[in-house]
mmCIF file of C-alpha atoms and ligand atoms in Angstrom:
data_model
loop_
_atom_site.group_PDB
_atom_site.id
_atom_site.type_symbol
_atom_site.label_atom_id
_atom_site.label_comp_id
_atom_site.label_asym_id
_atom_site.label_seq_id
_atom_site.Cartn_x
_atom_site.Cartn_y
_atom_site.Cartn_z
ATOM 1 C CA MET L 54 0.125 27.248 19.186
ATOM 2 C CA PRO L 55 2.719 24.908 17.703
ATOM 3 C CA GLU L 56 2.627 21.345 18.930
ATOM 4 C CA ASP L 57 5.396 20.221 21.241
ATOM 5 C CA THR L 58 5.456 16.848 19.601
ATOM 6 C CA THR L 59 4.082 15.588 16.337
ATOM 7 C CA LEU L 60 2.406 12.405 15.206
ATOM 8 C CA ARG L 61 5.698 11.423 13.665
ATOM 9 C CA ASP L 62 7.463 11.882 16.999
ATOM 10 C CA ALA L 63 4.875 9.636 18.637
ATOM 11 C CA ALA L 64 5.341 6.982 15.950
ATOM 12 C CA ASP L 65 9.138 7.163 16.264
ATOM 13 C CA ALA L 66 8.955 6.855 20.044
ATOM 14 C CA ALA L 67 6.636 3.836 19.778
ATOM 15 C CA ASP L 68 8.926 2.257 17.180
ATOM 16 C CA PHE L 69 5.952 2.142 14.845
ATOM 17 C CA ARG L 70 6.032 2.763 11.102
ATOM 18 C CA LEU L 71 3.308 5.241 10.267
ATOM 19 C CA GLY L 72 3.300 5.986 6.566
ATOM 20 C CA ALA L 73 1.666 7.985 3.812
ATOM 21 C CA ALA L 74 1.350 7.427 0.096
ATOM 22 C CA VAL L 75 3.038 10.335 -1.675
ATOM 23 C CA ALA L 76 3.032 11.848 -5.139
ATOM 24 C CA ALA L 77 6.223 13.203 -6.684
ATOM 25 C CA ASP L 78 4.862 16.556 -7.934
ATOM 26 C CA PRO L 79 3.744 18.143 -4.670
ATOM 27 C CA LEU L 80 6.926 16.789 -3.092
ATOM 28 C CA ARG L 81 8.833 19.082 -5.442
ATOM 29 C CA THR L 82 6.601 22.126 -5.360
ATOM 30 C CA ASP L 83 4.333 22.321 -2.342
ATOM 31 C CA ALA L 84 5.837 23.400 0.958
ATOM 32 C CA GLY L 85 2.590 22.728 2.836
ATOM 33 C CA TYR L 86 2.579 19.156 1.601
ATOM 34 C CA TRP L 87 6.144 18.681 2.767
ATOM 35 C CA THR L 88 5.387 20.111 6.141
ATOM 36 C CA SER L 89 2.369 17.874 6.730
ATOM 37 C CA LEU L 90 4.232 14.840 5.493
ATOM 38 C CA ARG L 91 7.112 15.427 7.875
ATOM 39 C CA ARG L 92 4.766 16.218 10.716
ATOM 40 C CA GLY L 93 2.746 13.047 10.360
ATOM 41 C CA PHE L 94 4.877 10.230 9.093
ATOM 42 C CA ASN L 95 8.124 8.286 9.318
ATOM 43 C CA THR L 96 7.437 6.057 6.282
ATOM 44 C CA VAL L 97 6.408 6.683 2.674
ATOM 45 C CA THR L 98 5.004 4.694 -0.237
ATOM 46 C CA ALA L 99 5.021 6.077 -3.787
ATOM 47 C CA GLU L 100 1.316 6.377 -4.653
ATOM 48 C CA ASN L 101 1.973 5.836 -8.365
ATOM 49 C CA ALA L 102 5.627 6.494 -9.207
ATOM 50 C CA MET L 103 6.892 2.921 -8.782
ATOM 51 C CA LYS L 104 4.128 1.270 -10.809
ATOM 52 C CA MET L 105 4.929 -0.220 -14.183
ATOM 53 C CA GLY L 106 3.003 2.285 -16.318
ATOM 54 C CA PRO L 107 4.456 5.474 -14.835
ATOM 55 C CA MET L 108 7.974 3.976 -14.846
ATOM 56 C CA ARG L 109 7.985 2.715 -18.431
ATOM 57 C CA PRO L 110 7.060 5.503 -20.867
ATOM 58 C CA GLU L 111 8.264 3.635 -23.978
ATOM 59 C CA PRO L 112 9.308 0.099 -24.853
ATOM 60 C CA GLY L 113 12.786 -0.553 -23.536
ATOM 61 C CA VAL L 114 12.911 2.698 -21.515
ATOM 62 C CA TYR L 115 12.757 3.023 -17.731
ATOM 63 C CA ASP L 116 12.145 6.474 -16.239
ATOM 64 C CA PHE L 117 13.036 6.572 -12.564
ATOM 65 C CA THR L 118 12.755 10.343 -12.098
ATOM 66 C CA ASP L 119 9.635 10.386 -9.910
ATOM 67 C CA ALA L 120 10.438 7.157 -8.087
ATOM 68 C CA ASP L 121 13.894 8.496 -7.253
ATOM 69 C CA ALA L 122 12.360 11.761 -6.028
ATOM 70 C CA VAL L 123 10.262 9.790 -3.531
ATOM 71 C CA ALA L 124 13.212 7.602 -2.507
ATOM 72 C CA ASN L 125 15.465 10.645 -2.068
ATOM 73 C CA PHE L 126 12.868 12.439 0.038
ATOM 74 C CA ALA L 127 12.550 9.390 2.255
ATOM 75 C CA GLU L 128 16.302 9.188 2.710
ATOM 76 C CA ALA L 129 16.702 12.908 3.364
ATOM 77 C CA HIS L 130 14.024 12.808 6.072
ATOM 78 C CA ASP L 131 15.023 9.524 7.601
ATOM 79 C CA MET L 132 11.823 7.804 6.539
ATOM 80 C CA ALA L 133 11.378 4.153 5.643
ATOM 81 C CA LEU L 134 10.307 3.399 2.077
ATOM 82 C CA ARG L 135 7.686 0.812 1.048
ATOM 83 C CA GLY L 136 7.861 -0.140 -2.627
ATOM 84 C CA HIS L 137 4.556 -0.343 -4.515
ATOM 85 C CA THR L 138 4.187 -2.365 -6.733
ATOM 86 C CA LEU L 139 6.080 -4.719 -9.036
ATOM 87 C CA VAL L 140 3.313 -6.880 -10.522
ATOM 88 C CA TRP L 141 -0.266 -5.676 -10.974
ATOM 89 C CA HIS L 142 -3.026 -5.938 -13.561
ATOM 90 C CA ASN L 143 -3.620 -2.148 -13.518
ATOM 91 C CA GLN L 144 -1.613 0.901 -14.572
ATOM 92 C CA LEU L 145 0.313 -1.000 -17.200
ATOM 93 C CA PRO L 146 2.165 1.088 -19.817
ATOM 94 C CA ASP L 147 -0.089 2.487 -22.603
ATOM 95 C CA TRP L 148 2.045 0.882 -25.257
ATOM 96 C CA PHE L 149 2.024 -2.550 -23.667
ATOM 97 C CA GLN L 150 -0.219 -4.979 -25.588
ATOM 98 C CA GLU L 151 -0.141 -8.543 -24.417
ATOM 99 C CA TRP L 152 -0.838 -9.933 -27.904
ATOM 100 C CA ASP L 153 2.525 -8.588 -29.029
ATOM 101 C CA TYR L 154 4.190 -11.248 -26.860
ATOM 102 C CA THR L 155 4.269 -15.008 -26.570
ATOM 103 C CA ASP L 156 3.804 -16.438 -23.070
ATOM 104 C CA ASP L 157 7.552 -17.008 -22.777
ATOM 105 C CA GLN L 158 8.227 -13.441 -23.828
ATOM 106 C CA LEU L 159 5.753 -12.176 -21.220
ATOM 107 C CA ALA L 160 7.586 -14.153 -18.550
ATOM 108 C CA ALA L 161 10.900 -12.668 -19.711
ATOM 109 C CA PHE L 162 9.372 -9.184 -19.793
ATOM 110 C CA LEU L 163 8.109 -9.502 -16.246
ATOM 111 C CA ARG L 164 11.392 -10.930 -15.006
ATOM 112 C CA ASP L 165 13.292 -8.033 -16.536
ATOM 113 C CA HIS L 166 10.903 -5.562 -14.907
ATOM 114 C CA VAL L 167 11.142 -7.108 -11.450
ATOM 115 C CA HIS L 168 14.915 -7.487 -11.643
ATOM 116 C CA THR L 169 15.422 -3.933 -12.865
ATOM 117 C CA VAL L 170 13.112 -2.143 -10.465
ATOM 118 C CA ALA L 171 13.651 -4.193 -7.313
ATOM 119 C CA GLY L 172 17.371 -4.230 -8.106
ATOM 120 C CA ARG L 173 17.562 -0.459 -8.434
ATOM 121 C CA TYR L 174 16.024 0.076 -5.000
ATOM 122 C CA ARG L 175 17.912 -2.732 -3.311
ATOM 123 C CA GLY L 176 18.861 -1.580 0.169
ATOM 124 C CA THR L 177 16.506 1.416 -0.137
ATOM 125 C CA VAL L 178 13.075 -0.170 -0.233
ATOM 126 C CA GLU L 179 12.491 -1.919 3.061
ATOM 127 C CA ALA L 180 9.338 -3.777 1.996
ATOM 128 C CA TRP L 181 7.990 -4.403 -1.505
ATOM 129 C CA ASP L 182 4.405 -5.053 -2.514
ATOM 130 C CA VAL L 183 5.660 -7.621 -5.002
ATOM 131 C CA VAL L 184 2.263 -8.741 -6.284
ATOM 132 C CA ASN L 185 -0.845 -6.590 -5.969
ATOM 133 C CA GLU L 186 -4.465 -7.741 -6.143
ATOM 134 C CA ALA L 187 -4.053 -11.184 -7.752
ATOM 135 C CA VAL L 188 -7.272 -12.497 -6.205
ATOM 136 C CA ALA L 189 -10.761 -11.528 -7.403
ATOM 137 C CA ASP L 190 -13.517 -10.491 -5.031
ATOM 138 C CA ASP L 191 -15.094 -13.975 -5.079
ATOM 139 C CA GLY L 192 -11.810 -15.606 -4.075
ATOM 140 C CA THR L 193 -10.881 -17.012 -7.490
ATOM 141 C CA MET L 194 -7.650 -15.982 -9.202
ATOM 142 C CA ARG L 195 -8.140 -12.664 -10.986
ATOM 143 C CA ASP L 196 -7.986 -12.725 -14.767
ATOM 144 C CA SER L 197 -5.019 -10.636 -15.776
ATOM 145 C CA VAL L 198 -2.380 -10.519 -18.436
ATOM 146 C CA TRP L 199 0.006 -12.305 -16.081
ATOM 147 C CA TYR L 200 -2.437 -14.990 -15.006
ATOM 148 C CA ASP L 201 -3.615 -15.646 -18.558
ATOM 149 C CA ALA L 202 -0.090 -16.149 -19.817
ATOM 150 C CA LEU L 203 1.651 -17.827 -16.907
ATOM 151 C CA GLY L 204 -1.020 -19.226 -14.607
ATOM 152 C CA GLU L 205 -0.669 -19.119 -10.838
ATOM 153 C CA ARG L 206 3.085 -19.620 -11.071
ATOM 154 C CA TYR L 207 3.529 -15.955 -11.927
ATOM 155 C CA LEU L 208 3.277 -15.189 -8.233
ATOM 156 C CA ASP L 209 5.974 -17.702 -7.287
ATOM 157 C CA ASP L 210 8.191 -16.382 -10.059
ATOM 158 C CA ALA L 211 7.697 -12.734 -9.125
ATOM 159 C CA PHE L 212 8.664 -13.321 -5.502
ATOM 160 C CA ARG L 213 11.708 -15.376 -6.507
ATOM 161 C CA TRP L 214 12.851 -12.723 -8.979
ATOM 162 C CA ALA L 215 12.432 -9.980 -6.375
ATOM 163 C CA ASN L 216 14.364 -12.083 -3.888
ATOM 164 C CA ASP L 217 17.185 -12.608 -6.437
ATOM 165 C CA VAL L 218 17.984 -8.907 -6.511
ATOM 166 C CA ALA L 219 16.682 -7.584 -3.187
ATOM 167 C CA PRO L 220 17.280 -10.381 -0.699
ATOM 168 C CA ASP L 221 17.107 -8.013 2.285
ATOM 169 C CA ALA L 222 13.748 -6.474 1.409
ATOM 170 C CA ASP L 223 10.589 -7.892 2.962
ATOM 171 C CA LEU L 224 8.422 -9.229 0.157
ATOM 172 C CA PHE L 225 4.661 -8.733 0.472
ATOM 173 C CA TYR L 226 1.497 -9.884 -1.222
ATOM 174 C CA ASN L 227 -0.978 -6.950 -1.111
ATOM 175 C CA ASP L 228 -4.744 -6.813 -1.643
ATOM 176 C CA TYR L 229 -7.978 -4.956 -0.842
ATOM 177 C CA GLY L 230 -11.228 -6.214 0.655
ATOM 178 C CA ALA L 231 -9.319 -8.848 2.626
ATOM 179 C CA ASP L 232 -8.853 -6.865 5.851
ATOM 180 C CA ALA L 233 -11.257 -8.953 7.925
ATOM 181 C CA VAL L 234 -12.012 -12.677 7.789
ATOM 182 C CA ASN L 235 -14.090 -13.172 4.644
ATOM 183 C CA GLU L 236 -14.222 -15.210 1.441
ATOM 184 C CA LYS L 237 -11.447 -13.213 -0.176
ATOM 185 C CA SER L 238 -9.072 -13.285 2.783
ATOM 186 C CA ASP L 239 -9.743 -17.044 3.083
ATOM 187 C CA ALA L 240 -8.594 -17.440 -0.526
ATOM 188 C CA ILE L 241 -5.507 -15.291 0.050
ATOM 189 C CA TYR L 242 -4.681 -17.323 3.141
ATOM 190 C CA GLU L 243 -4.748 -20.526 1.072
ATOM 191 C CA LEU L 244 -2.770 -18.930 -1.726
ATOM 192 C CA LEU L 245 0.002 -17.787 0.610
ATOM 193 C CA GLU L 246 0.013 -21.037 2.545
ATOM 194 C CA GLY L 247 0.590 -22.858 -0.745
ATOM 195 C CA MET L 248 3.398 -20.512 -1.707
ATOM 196 C CA LEU L 249 5.104 -20.979 1.648
ATOM 197 C CA ASP L 250 4.789 -24.766 1.251
ATOM 198 C CA ARG L 251 6.543 -24.472 -2.099
ATOM 199 C CA GLY L 252 9.362 -22.492 -0.502
ATOM 200 C CA VAL L 253 8.475 -19.212 -2.225
ATOM 201 C CA PRO L 254 10.165 -16.280 -0.433
ATOM 202 C CA VAL L 255 7.037 -14.419 0.652
ATOM 203 C CA ASP L 256 7.480 -12.522 3.924
ATOM 204 C CA GLY L 257 4.204 -10.774 4.467
ATOM 205 C CA VAL L 258 0.709 -9.788 3.543
ATOM 206 C CA GLY L 259 -0.501 -6.224 3.055
ATOM 207 C CA LEU L 260 -4.073 -5.389 4.024
ATOM 208 C CA GLN L 261 -4.978 -2.277 2.037
ATOM 209 C CA MET L 262 -7.842 -1.125 4.337
ATOM 210 C CA HIS L 263 -9.653 1.182 1.927
ATOM 211 C CA ALA L 264 -12.620 1.589 4.264
ATOM 212 C CA LEU L 265 -15.557 3.008 2.298
ATOM 213 C CA ASP L 266 -18.221 2.342 4.922
ATOM 214 C CA GLY L 267 -16.203 2.796 8.076
ATOM 215 C CA VAL L 268 -13.635 0.182 9.035
ATOM 216 C CA PRO L 269 -14.525 -3.519 9.220
ATOM 217 C CA ASP L 270 -15.182 -5.147 12.598
ATOM 218 C CA PRO L 271 -11.875 -4.787 14.516
ATOM 219 C CA GLU L 272 -12.324 -8.228 16.118
ATOM 220 C CA SER L 273 -12.467 -9.820 12.703
ATOM 221 C CA VAL L 274 -9.479 -7.802 11.475
ATOM 222 C CA ALA L 275 -7.548 -9.000 14.542
ATOM 223 C CA GLU L 276 -8.521 -12.626 13.863
ATOM 224 C CA ASN L 277 -7.437 -12.231 10.263
ATOM 225 C CA VAL L 278 -4.079 -10.743 11.281
ATOM 226 C CA ARG L 279 -3.528 -13.583 13.736
ATOM 227 C CA ARG L 280 -4.052 -16.311 11.200
ATOM 228 C CA PHE L 281 -1.553 -14.765 8.787
ATOM 229 C CA SER L 282 0.914 -14.235 11.642
ATOM 230 C CA ASP L 283 0.480 -17.885 12.583
ATOM 231 C CA LEU L 284 1.637 -18.790 9.083
ATOM 232 C CA GLY L 285 4.830 -16.906 9.909
ATOM 233 C CA LEU L 286 3.957 -13.864 7.803
ATOM 234 C CA ASP L 287 4.327 -10.185 8.727
ATOM 235 C CA VAL L 288 1.173 -8.144 8.312
ATOM 236 C CA HIS L 289 1.142 -4.456 7.294
ATOM 237 C CA VAL L 290 -1.786 -2.130 6.819
ATOM 238 C CA THR L 291 -0.741 -0.646 3.502
ATOM 239 C CA GLU L 292 -3.293 1.819 2.051
ATOM 240 C CA MET L 293 -5.713 3.007 4.685
ATOM 241 C CA ASP L 294 -8.388 5.625 4.133
ATOM 242 C CA VAL L 295 -11.728 5.954 5.902
ATOM 243 C CA ALA L 296 -14.930 7.167 4.276
ATOM 244 C CA TYR L 297 -18.706 6.651 4.677
ATOM 245 C CA PRO L 298 -21.486 6.501 2.097
ATOM 246 C CA GLU L 299 -22.558 10.132 1.651
ATOM 247 C CA ALA L 300 -26.230 9.090 1.780
ATOM 248 C CA ASP L 301 -26.008 7.906 5.393
ATOM 249 C CA ALA L 302 -22.729 9.131 6.797
ATOM 250 C CA PRO L 303 -22.619 9.334 10.595
ATOM 251 C CA GLU L 304 -23.290 12.762 11.961
ATOM 252 C CA ASN L 305 -20.013 14.394 12.877
ATOM 253 C CA HIS L 306 -18.247 11.777 10.832
ATOM 254 C CA ARG L 307 -14.779 13.197 11.504
ATOM 255 C CA GLU L 308 -15.075 12.082 15.125
ATOM 256 C CA ARG L 309 -16.238 8.658 14.026
ATOM 257 C CA GLN L 310 -13.399 8.558 11.520
ATOM 258 C CA ALA L 311 -10.930 9.277 14.318
ATOM 259 C CA GLU L 312 -12.317 6.308 16.265
ATOM 260 C CA ASP L 313 -12.102 4.104 13.205
ATOM 261 C CA TYR L 314 -8.458 4.982 12.632
ATOM 262 C CA ARG L 315 -7.719 4.400 16.293
ATOM 263 C CA ASP L 316 -9.503 1.045 16.281
ATOM 264 C CA VAL L 317 -7.284 -0.194 13.470
ATOM 265 C CA LEU L 318 -4.157 1.128 15.186
ATOM 266 C CA ASP L 319 -5.309 -0.688 18.329
ATOM 267 C CA VAL L 320 -5.477 -3.944 16.398
ATOM 268 C CA CYS L 321 -2.020 -3.277 14.960
ATOM 269 C CA LEU L 322 -0.489 -2.637 18.364
ATOM 270 C CA ALA L 323 -2.208 -5.635 19.943
ATOM 271 C CA GLU L 324 -1.367 -8.059 17.144
ATOM 272 C CA GLY L 325 2.236 -7.113 16.358
ATOM 273 C CA VAL L 326 1.575 -5.174 13.136
ATOM 274 C CA ASP L 327 4.330 -2.542 13.076
ATOM 275 C CA THR L 328 3.346 -0.630 9.933
ATOM 276 C CA LEU L 329 0.232 1.349 9.011
ATOM 277 C CA VAL L 330 0.273 3.419 5.824
ATOM 278 C CA VAL L 331 -2.429 5.990 5.037
ATOM 279 C CA TRP L 332 -3.226 6.408 1.311
ATOM 280 C CA GLY L 333 -2.330 10.086 0.960
ATOM 281 C CA VAL L 334 -1.400 13.105 3.038
ATOM 282 C CA ARG L 335 -4.265 15.658 2.813
ATOM 283 C CA ASP L 336 -7.910 15.059 1.949
ATOM 284 C CA SER L 337 -7.356 17.134 -1.177
ATOM 285 C CA ASP L 338 -4.688 14.645 -2.358
ATOM 286 C CA SER L 339 -6.872 11.561 -1.941
ATOM 287 C CA TRP L 340 -7.846 9.298 -4.809
ATOM 288 C CA ILE L 341 -11.236 8.614 -3.143
ATOM 289 C CA PRO L 342 -13.362 11.532 -4.469
ATOM 290 C CA GLU L 343 -12.445 10.720 -8.047
ATOM 291 C CA TRP L 344 -12.890 6.950 -7.785
ATOM 292 C CA PHE L 345 -15.756 6.715 -5.294
ATOM 293 C CA PRO L 346 -17.897 9.843 -5.674
ATOM 294 C CA HIS L 347 -20.668 8.350 -3.491
ATOM 295 C CA VAL L 348 -18.624 8.487 -0.268
ATOM 296 C CA THR L 349 -17.462 11.287 2.034
ATOM 297 C CA GLU L 350 -14.578 13.234 0.531
ATOM 298 C CA ASP L 351 -12.268 13.541 3.499
ATOM 299 C CA PRO L 352 -10.664 10.138 4.160
ATOM 300 C CA LEU L 353 -7.205 11.187 5.425
ATOM 301 C CA LEU L 354 -5.439 12.713 8.445
ATOM 302 C CA PHE L 355 -4.860 16.298 7.215
ATOM 303 C CA ASP L 356 -7.390 18.653 5.635
ATOM 304 C CA ALA L 357 -6.792 20.646 2.474
ATOM 305 C CA SER L 358 -5.269 23.507 4.496
ATOM 306 C CA ASN L 359 -2.715 21.162 6.046
ATOM 307 C CA ASP L 360 -4.461 21.235 9.399
ATOM 308 C CA PRO L 361 -4.424 17.952 11.311
ATOM 309 C CA LYS L 362 -7.858 16.393 11.801
ATOM 310 C CA PRO L 363 -9.323 14.501 14.770
ATOM 311 C CA ALA L 364 -7.976 11.263 13.265
ATOM 312 C CA TYR L 365 -4.440 12.688 13.453
ATOM 313 C CA HIS L 366 -4.874 13.459 17.148
ATOM 314 C CA ALA L 367 -6.485 10.092 17.868
ATOM 315 C CA LEU L 368 -3.547 8.201 16.349
ATOM 316 C CA LYS L 369 -1.073 10.414 18.156
ATOM 317 C CA GLU L 370 -2.728 9.892 21.527
ATOM 318 C CA ARG L 371 -2.887 6.152 20.975
ATOM 319 C CA LEU L 372 0.785 5.955 20.001
ATOM 320 C CA GLU L 373 1.742 8.029 23.045
ATOM 321 C CA ASP L 374 -0.120 5.521 25.132
ATOM 322 C CA THR L 375 2.106 2.538 24.290
ATOM 323 C CA ASP L 376 4.536 1.299 26.921
HETATM 324 C C1 XIL G 77 -4.472 4.392 -6.907
HETATM 325 C C2 XIL G 77 -3.870 5.792 -6.849
HETATM 326 O O1 XIL G 77 -4.130 6.330 -5.578
HETATM 327 C C3 XIL G 77 -4.483 6.658 -7.931
HETATM 328 O O2 XIL G 77 -3.812 7.921 -7.980
HETATM 329 C C4 XIL G 77 -4.369 5.970 -9.283
HETATM 330 O O3 XIL G 77 -5.061 6.740 -10.247
HETATM 331 C C5 XIL G 77 -4.963 4.576 -9.230
HETATM 332 O O4 XIL G 77 -4.336 3.847 -8.190
HETATM 333 N N1 XIL G 77 -5.045 -0.164 -4.697
HETATM 334 C C6 XIL G 77 -3.713 0.027 -4.920
HETATM 335 C C7 XIL G 77 -3.201 1.378 -5.265
HETATM 336 O O5 XIL G 77 -2.921 -0.905 -4.748
HETATM 337 O O6 XIL G 77 -2.091 1.335 -6.117
HETATM 338 C C8 XIL G 77 -4.273 2.237 -5.855
HETATM 339 O O7 XIL G 77 -3.759 3.557 -6.004
HETATM 340 C C9 XIL G 77 -5.509 2.219 -4.985
HETATM 341 C C10 XIL G 77 -6.070 0.832 -4.871
#
């Protein structure tokens, strides 16, 4: 029996941005993918298409084909678009070798990239993950091409450059493993506090929420959200998936997964987080099985046959339950 209302309808009615990371290929070719995407979500993030490597096939050449496909889909279906990501240490172009550049040239290279990409999607991308994963797991600054060449100021610069060309977009710092209060989120808190003190135009923090052993303690996630909100920052959940170590996954883990998704949505609704993005549409699209083969393989809201899972229904019920 067809549903009367969808998860997307519930999100729209609650004025909540519920998103999915999407890939350009199935968007073009796979009707089932389309259908699930439209049924579940009112927001999209490009899973890979807006990263530097995929966008820059050769020196001096930008290829916006896939990124535009995602942006056009979002526009055609009245979905918000999150941009991901302008500055990262991963998925750099194959041809890019840092030793080909002086530090000044690297700064100019990065400025050109941020200006070009954020400028192209000005007015289209509502929120940008400007800098991704700049902090290491122990809370120190991560070694990266950008940090090596420019030091911590690369973050300030990146946000200022993005703000030059996309002043209306909300500019986010995004990271993983910092969803609850812990050593890493402490470090990110200090980093962002310092940037705000220096007048850097950072608007928000993205908590990725790749949950590989169920979600972290919701109380601690709520406390973490509150402290960033108290700094004046918006908080988004940007890349959620929920898995469990295969060796001791809960019995009936899809029910547990539904509770875990709902717990995080609860925190969002209680703490003024208006955006939650899931990192893929169907389990068969997820990056998790390839990257983390030791965990359960079904971290998302739809199964491989495009059927909605308990987590889909749990989020829908919770969104229908808002005033
Ligand atoms: C992942 C994609 O899902 C994969 O397809 C790709 O091979 C590697 O990157 N943190 C991020 C995302 O910010 O960009 C990553 O996406 C997942 C971890």
